[in-house]
PDB file of C-alpha atoms and ligand atoms in Angstrom:
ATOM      1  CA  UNK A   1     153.803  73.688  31.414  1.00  0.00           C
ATOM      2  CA  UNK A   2     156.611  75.601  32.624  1.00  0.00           C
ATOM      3  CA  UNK A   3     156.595  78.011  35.739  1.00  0.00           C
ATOM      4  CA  UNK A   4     155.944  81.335  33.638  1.00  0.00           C
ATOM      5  CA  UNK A   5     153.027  79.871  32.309  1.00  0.00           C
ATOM      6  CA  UNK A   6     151.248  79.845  35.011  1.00  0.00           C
ATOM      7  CA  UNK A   7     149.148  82.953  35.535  1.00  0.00           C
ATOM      8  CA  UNK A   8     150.020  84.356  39.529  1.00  0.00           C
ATOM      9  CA  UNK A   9     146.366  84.439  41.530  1.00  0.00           C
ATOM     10  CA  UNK A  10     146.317  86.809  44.594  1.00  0.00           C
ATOM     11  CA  UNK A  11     143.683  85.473  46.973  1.00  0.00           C
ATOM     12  CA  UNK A  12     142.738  87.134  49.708  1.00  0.00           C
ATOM     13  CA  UNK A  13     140.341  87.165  52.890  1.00  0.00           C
ATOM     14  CA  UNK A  14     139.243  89.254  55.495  1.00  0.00           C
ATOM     15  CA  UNK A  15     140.056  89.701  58.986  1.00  0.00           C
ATOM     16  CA  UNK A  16     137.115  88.722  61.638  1.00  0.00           C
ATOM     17  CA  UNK A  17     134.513  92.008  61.456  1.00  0.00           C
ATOM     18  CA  UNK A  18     131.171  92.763  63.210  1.00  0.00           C
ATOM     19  CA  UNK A  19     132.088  91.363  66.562  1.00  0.00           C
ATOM     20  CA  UNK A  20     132.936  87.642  65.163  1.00  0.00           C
ATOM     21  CA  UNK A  21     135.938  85.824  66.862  1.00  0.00           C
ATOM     22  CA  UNK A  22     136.878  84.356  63.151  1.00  0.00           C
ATOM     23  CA  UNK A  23     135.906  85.113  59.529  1.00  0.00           C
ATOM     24  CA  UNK A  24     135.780  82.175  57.224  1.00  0.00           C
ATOM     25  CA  UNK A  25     137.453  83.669  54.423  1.00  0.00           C
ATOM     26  CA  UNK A  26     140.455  84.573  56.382  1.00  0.00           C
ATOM     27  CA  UNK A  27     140.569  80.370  58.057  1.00  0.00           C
ATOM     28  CA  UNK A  28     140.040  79.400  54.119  1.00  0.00           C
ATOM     29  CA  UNK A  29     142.942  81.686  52.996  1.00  0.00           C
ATOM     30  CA  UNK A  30     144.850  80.546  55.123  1.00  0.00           C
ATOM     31  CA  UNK A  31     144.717  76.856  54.792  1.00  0.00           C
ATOM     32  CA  UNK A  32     144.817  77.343  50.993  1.00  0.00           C
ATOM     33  CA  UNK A  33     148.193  79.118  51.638  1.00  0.00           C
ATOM     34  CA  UNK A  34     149.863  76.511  53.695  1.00  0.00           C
ATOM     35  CA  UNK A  35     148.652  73.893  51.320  1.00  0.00           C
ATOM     36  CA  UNK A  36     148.321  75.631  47.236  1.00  0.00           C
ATOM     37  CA  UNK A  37     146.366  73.788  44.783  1.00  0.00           C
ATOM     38  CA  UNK A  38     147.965  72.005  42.254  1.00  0.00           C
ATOM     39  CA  UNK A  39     148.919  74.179  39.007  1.00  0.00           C
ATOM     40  CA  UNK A  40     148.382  77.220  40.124  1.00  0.00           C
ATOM     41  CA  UNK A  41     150.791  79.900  41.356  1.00  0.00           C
ATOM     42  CA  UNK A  42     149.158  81.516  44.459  1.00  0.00           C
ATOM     43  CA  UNK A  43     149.937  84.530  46.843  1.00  0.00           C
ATOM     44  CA  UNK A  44     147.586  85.115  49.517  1.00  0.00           C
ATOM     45  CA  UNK A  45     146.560  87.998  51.977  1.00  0.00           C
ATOM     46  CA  UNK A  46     144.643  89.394  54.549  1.00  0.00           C
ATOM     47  CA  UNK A  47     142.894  92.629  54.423  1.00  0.00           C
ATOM     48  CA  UNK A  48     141.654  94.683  57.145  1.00  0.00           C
ATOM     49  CA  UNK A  49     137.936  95.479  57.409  1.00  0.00           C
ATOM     50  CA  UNK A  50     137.761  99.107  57.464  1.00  0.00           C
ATOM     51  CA  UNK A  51     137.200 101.845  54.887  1.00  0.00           C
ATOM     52  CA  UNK A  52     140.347 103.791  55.423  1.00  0.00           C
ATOM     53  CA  UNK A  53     143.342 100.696  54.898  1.00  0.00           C
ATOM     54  CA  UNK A  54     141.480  97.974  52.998  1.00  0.00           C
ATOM     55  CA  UNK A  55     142.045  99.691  50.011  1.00  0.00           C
ATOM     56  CA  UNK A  56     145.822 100.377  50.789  1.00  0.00           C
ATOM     57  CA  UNK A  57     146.215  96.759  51.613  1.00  0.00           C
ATOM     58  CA  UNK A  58     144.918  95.435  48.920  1.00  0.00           C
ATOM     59  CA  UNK A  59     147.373  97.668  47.052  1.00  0.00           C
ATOM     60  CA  UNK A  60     150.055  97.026  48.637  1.00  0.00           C
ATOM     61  CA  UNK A  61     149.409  93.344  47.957  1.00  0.00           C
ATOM     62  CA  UNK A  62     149.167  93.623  44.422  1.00  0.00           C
ATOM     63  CA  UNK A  63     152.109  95.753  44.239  1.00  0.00           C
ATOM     64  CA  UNK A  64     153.817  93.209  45.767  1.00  0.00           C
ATOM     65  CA  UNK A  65     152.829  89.754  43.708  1.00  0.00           C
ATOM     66  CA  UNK A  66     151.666  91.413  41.057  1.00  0.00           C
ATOM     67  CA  UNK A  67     149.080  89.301  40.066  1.00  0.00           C
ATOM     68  CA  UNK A  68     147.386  88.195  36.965  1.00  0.00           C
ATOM     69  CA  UNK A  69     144.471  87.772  38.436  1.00  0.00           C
ATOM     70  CA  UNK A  70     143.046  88.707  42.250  1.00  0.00           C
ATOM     71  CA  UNK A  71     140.290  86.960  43.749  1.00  0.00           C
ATOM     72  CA  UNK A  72     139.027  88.577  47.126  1.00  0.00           C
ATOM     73  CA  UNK A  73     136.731  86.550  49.451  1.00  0.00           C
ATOM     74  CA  UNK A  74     134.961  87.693  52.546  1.00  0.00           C
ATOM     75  CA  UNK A  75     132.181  86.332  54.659  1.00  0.00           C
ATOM     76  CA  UNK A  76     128.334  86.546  53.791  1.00  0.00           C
ATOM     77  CA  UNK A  77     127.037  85.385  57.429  1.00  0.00           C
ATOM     78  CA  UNK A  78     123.609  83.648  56.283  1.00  0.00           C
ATOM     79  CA  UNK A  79     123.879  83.089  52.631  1.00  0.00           C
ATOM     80  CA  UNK A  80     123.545  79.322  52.148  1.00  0.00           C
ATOM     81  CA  UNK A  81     125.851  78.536  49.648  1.00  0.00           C
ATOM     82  CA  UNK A  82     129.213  79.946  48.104  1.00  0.00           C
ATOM     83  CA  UNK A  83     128.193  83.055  46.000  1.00  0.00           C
ATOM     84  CA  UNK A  84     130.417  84.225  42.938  1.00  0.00           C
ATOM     85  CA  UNK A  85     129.876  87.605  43.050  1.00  0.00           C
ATOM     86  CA  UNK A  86     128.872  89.495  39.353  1.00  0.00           C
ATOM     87  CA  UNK A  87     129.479  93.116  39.991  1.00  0.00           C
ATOM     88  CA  UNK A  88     131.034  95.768  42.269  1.00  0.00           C
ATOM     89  CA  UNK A  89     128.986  99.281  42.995  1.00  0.00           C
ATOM     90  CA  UNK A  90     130.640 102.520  43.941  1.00  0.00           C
ATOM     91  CA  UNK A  91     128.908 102.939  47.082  1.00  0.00           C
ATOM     92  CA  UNK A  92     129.847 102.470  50.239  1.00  0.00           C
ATOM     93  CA  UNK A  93     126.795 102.099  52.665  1.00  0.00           C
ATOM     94  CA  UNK A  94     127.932 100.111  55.483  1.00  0.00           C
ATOM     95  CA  UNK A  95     125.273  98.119  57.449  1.00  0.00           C
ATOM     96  CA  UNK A  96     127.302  98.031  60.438  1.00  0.00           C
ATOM     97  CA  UNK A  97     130.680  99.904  61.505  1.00  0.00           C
ATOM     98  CA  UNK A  98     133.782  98.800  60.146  1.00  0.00           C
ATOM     99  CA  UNK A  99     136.839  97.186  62.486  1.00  0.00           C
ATOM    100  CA  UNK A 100     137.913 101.505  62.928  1.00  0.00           C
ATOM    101  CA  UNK A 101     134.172 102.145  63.583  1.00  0.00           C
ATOM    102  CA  UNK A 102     133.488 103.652  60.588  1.00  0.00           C
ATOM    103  CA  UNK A 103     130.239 103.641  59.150  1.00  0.00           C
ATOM    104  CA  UNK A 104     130.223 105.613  55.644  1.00  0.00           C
ATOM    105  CA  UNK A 105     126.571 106.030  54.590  1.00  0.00           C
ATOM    106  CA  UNK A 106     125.430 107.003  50.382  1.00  0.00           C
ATOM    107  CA  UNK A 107     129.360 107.845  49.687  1.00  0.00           C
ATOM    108  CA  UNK A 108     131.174 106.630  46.616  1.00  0.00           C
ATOM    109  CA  UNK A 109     133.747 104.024  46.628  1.00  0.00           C
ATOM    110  CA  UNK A 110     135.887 106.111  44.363  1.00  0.00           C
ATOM    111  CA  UNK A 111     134.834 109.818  44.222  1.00  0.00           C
ATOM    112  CA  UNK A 112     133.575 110.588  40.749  1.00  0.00           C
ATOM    113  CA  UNK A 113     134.445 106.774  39.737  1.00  0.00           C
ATOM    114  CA  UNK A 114     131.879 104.800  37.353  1.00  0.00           C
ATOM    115  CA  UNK A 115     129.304 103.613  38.923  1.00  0.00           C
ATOM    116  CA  UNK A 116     129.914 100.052  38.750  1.00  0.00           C
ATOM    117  CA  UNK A 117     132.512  97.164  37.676  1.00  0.00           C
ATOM    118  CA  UNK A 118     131.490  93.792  36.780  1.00  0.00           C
ATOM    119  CA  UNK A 119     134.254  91.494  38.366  1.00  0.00           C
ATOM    120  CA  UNK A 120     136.395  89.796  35.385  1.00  0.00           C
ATOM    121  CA  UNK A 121     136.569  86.197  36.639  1.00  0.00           C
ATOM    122  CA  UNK A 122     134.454  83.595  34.609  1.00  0.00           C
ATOM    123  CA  UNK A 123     131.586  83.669  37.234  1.00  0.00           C
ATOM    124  CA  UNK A 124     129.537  80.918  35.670  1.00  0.00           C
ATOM    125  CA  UNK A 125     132.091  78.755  34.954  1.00  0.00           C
ATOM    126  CA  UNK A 126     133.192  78.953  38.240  1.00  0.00           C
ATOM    127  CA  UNK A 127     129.653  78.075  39.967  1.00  0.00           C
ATOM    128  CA  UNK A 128     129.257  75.281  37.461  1.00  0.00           C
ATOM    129  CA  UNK A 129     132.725  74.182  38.866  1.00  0.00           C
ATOM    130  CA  UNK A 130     131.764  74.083  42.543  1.00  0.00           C
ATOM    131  CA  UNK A 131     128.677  72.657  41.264  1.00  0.00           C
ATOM    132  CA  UNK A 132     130.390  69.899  40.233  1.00  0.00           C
ATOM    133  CA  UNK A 133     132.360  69.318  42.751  1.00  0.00           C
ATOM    134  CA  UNK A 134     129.335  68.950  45.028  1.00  0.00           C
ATOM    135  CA  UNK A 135     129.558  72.307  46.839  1.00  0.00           C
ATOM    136  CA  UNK A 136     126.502  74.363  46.571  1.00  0.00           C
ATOM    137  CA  UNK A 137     127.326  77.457  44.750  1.00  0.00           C
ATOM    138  CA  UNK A 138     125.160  80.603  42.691  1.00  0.00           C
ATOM    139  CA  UNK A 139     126.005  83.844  41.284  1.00  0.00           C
ATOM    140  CA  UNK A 140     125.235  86.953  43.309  1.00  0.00           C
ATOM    141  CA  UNK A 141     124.066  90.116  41.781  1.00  0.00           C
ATOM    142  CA  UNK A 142     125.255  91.859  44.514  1.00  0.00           C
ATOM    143  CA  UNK A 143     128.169  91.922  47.199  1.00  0.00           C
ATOM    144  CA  UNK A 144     126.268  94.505  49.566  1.00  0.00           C
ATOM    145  CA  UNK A 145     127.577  97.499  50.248  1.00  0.00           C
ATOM    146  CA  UNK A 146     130.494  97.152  52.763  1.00  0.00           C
ATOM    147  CA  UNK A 147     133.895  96.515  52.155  1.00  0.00           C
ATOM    148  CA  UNK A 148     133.131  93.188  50.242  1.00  0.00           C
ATOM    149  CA  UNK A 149     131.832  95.539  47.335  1.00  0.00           C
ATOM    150  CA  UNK A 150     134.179  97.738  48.234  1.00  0.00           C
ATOM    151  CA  UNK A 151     137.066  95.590  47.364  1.00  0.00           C
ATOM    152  CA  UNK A 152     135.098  94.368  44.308  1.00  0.00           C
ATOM    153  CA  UNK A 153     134.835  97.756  43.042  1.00  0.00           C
ATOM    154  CA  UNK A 154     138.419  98.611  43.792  1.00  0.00           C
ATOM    155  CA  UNK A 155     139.760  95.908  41.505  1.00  0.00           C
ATOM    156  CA  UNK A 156     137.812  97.042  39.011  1.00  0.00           C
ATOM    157  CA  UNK A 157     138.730 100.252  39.411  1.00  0.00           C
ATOM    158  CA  UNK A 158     142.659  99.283  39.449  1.00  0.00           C
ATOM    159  CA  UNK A 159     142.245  97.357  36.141  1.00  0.00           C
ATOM    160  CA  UNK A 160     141.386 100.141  34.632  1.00  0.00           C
ATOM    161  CA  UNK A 161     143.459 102.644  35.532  1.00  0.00           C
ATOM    162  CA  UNK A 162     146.621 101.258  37.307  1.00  0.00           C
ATOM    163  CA  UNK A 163     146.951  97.627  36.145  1.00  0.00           C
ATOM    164  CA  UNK A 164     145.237  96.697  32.943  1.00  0.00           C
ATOM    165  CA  UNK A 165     144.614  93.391  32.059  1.00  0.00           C
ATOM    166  CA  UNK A 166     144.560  92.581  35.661  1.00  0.00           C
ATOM    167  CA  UNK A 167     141.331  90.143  36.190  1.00  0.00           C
ATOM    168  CA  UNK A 168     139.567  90.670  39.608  1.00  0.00           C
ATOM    169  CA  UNK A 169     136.436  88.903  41.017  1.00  0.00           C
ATOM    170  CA  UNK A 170     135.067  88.259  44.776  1.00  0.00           C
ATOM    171  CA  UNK A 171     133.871  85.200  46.761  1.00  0.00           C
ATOM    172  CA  UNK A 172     131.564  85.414  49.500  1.00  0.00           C
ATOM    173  CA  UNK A 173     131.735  82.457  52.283  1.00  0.00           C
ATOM    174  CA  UNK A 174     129.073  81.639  54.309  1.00  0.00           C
ATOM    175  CA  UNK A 175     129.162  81.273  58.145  1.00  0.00           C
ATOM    176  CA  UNK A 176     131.193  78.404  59.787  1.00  0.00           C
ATOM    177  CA  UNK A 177     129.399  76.332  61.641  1.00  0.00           C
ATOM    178  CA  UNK A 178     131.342  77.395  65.045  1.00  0.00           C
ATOM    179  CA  UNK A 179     129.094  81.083  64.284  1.00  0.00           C
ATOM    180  CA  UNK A 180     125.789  78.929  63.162  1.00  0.00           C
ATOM    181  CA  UNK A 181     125.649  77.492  66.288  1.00  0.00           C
ATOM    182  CA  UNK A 182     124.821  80.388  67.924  1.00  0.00           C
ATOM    183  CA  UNK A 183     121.985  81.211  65.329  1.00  0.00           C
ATOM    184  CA  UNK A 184     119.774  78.718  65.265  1.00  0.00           C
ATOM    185  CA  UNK A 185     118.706  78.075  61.778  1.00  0.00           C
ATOM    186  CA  UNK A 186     121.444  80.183  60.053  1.00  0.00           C
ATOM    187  CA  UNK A 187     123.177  78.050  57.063  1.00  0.00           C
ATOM    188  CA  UNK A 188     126.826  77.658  57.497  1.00  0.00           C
ATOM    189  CA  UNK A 189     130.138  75.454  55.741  1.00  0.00           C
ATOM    190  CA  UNK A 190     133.439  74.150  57.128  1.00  0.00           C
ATOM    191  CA  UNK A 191     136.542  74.952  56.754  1.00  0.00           C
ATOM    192  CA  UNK A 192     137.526  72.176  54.670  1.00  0.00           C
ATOM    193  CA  UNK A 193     134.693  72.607  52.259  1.00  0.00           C
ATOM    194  CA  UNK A 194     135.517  76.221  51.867  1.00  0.00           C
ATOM    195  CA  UNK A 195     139.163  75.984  51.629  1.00  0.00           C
ATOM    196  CA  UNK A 196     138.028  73.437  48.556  1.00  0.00           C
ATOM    197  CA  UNK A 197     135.708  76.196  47.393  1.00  0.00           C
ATOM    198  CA  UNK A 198     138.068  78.206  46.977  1.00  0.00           C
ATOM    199  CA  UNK A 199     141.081  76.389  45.526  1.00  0.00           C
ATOM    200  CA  UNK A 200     138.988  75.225  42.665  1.00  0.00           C
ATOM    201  CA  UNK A 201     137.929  78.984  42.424  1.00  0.00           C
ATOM    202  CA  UNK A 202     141.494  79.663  41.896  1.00  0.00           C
ATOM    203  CA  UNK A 203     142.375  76.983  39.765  1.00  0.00           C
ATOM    204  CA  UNK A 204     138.882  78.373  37.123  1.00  0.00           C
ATOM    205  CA  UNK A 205     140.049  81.622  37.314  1.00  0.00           C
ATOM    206  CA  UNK A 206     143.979  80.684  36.273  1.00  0.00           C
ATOM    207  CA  UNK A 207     143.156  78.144  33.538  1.00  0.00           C
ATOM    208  CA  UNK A 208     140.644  80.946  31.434  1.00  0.00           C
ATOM    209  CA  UNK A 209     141.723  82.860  29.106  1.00  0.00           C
ATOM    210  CA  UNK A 210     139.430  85.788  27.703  1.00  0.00           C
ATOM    211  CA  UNK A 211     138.906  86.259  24.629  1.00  0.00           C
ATOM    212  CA  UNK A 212     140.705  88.923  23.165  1.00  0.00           C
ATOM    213  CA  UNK A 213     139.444  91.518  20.278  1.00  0.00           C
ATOM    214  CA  UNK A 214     140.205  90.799  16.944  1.00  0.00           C
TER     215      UNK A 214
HETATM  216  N1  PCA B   1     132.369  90.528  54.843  1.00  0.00           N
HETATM  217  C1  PCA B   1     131.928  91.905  54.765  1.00  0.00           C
HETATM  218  C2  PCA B   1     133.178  92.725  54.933  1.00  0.00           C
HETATM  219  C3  PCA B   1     134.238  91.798  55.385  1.00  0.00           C
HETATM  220  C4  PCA B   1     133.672  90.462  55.214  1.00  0.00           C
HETATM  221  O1  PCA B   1     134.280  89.392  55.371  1.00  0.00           O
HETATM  222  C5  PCA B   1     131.138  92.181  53.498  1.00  0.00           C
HETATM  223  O2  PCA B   1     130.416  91.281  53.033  1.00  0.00           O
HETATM  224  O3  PCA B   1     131.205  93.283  52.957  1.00  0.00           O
END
């Protein structure tokens, strides 16, 4: 397979939020940067958490590597396993403030956008891939309402009026174990498992090819 064949993934994570020293999306995006996954032609980034520039960054990013294919991550402190998200709403109803101490409440994503966007990775295949590999994994029916959604919903929304055919979908993290520790009982992965996690998320994502109509 020759270089143009391969199909450019965008991956990005999030910068620490809520008070956290670290976010595990942004340690896994990282590592997967410095080290790429076989067969796959990766660009990575890191987004701010807050409701005013995550939306620029993540368009500057894609302006930039124009990818065929962006998967956003972001941490889900207390889910147990790595959750593929399904769909993106146009709300924004953040639990706590963001990183500019912003704290939208019932607003829309995109003013007078649709209401939703399902994300355009192949979100079984993918769990059934981590599955596989022996990291726990599910689909999620829903990426909250902060900027994880947020993002979510954005790629949808630039898909379909900015850059179509562009495929988006989002991966929540859980917890590392260096914030677990401080919550007794809270589930949590490495690094390394993550960073795993997510390069066979990328490598999924590249090798599927949708059908098309007709
Ligand atoms: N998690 C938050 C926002 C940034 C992040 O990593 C969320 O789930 O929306």
């Amino acid at each position: 397979m020759s270089g143009n064949d391969l199909q450019r993934v965008l991956l990005t994570g999030f910068e620490p939020f809520g008070g956290e020293p670290v976010n595990p999306s942004m340690q896994a995006v990282l590592a997967l940067a410095a080290d790429p996954p076989p067969g796959v032609a990766l660009s990575t980034a890191i987004l701010p958490v807050s409701a005013a520039k995550t939306g620029p960054a993540l368009r500057a990013a894609i302006a930039l590597h124009r990818p065929a294919i962006v998967i956003a991550t972001g941490e889900a402190g207390g889910r147990a396993d790595v959750t593929v998200e399904r769909v993106g709403i146009n709300v924004n109803d953040f639990r706590i403030p963001d990183n500019d101490g912003a704290q939208p409440i019932d607003l829309p994503v995109v003013a007078g956008g649709p209401a939703a966007y399902f994300a355009t990775i192949p979100v079984r295949a993918i769990v059934e891939a981590l599955q596989e590999a022996g990291i726990p994994a599910s689909i999620s029916n829903s990426a909250g309402a902060h900027l994880c959604n947020h993002t979510l919903y954005l790629l949808g929304h630039l898909a379909a009026t900015e850059y179509p055919g562009m495929r988006g979908g989002f991966i929540h993290l859980p917890g590392l174990p260096e914030q677990a520790v401080r919550r007794p009982g809270q589930p949590s992965m490495t690094t390394a498992t993550a960073t795993a996690a997510l390069g066979i998320v990328a490598r999924v994502a590249a090798a599927f090819r949708p059908a098309t109509a007709g």
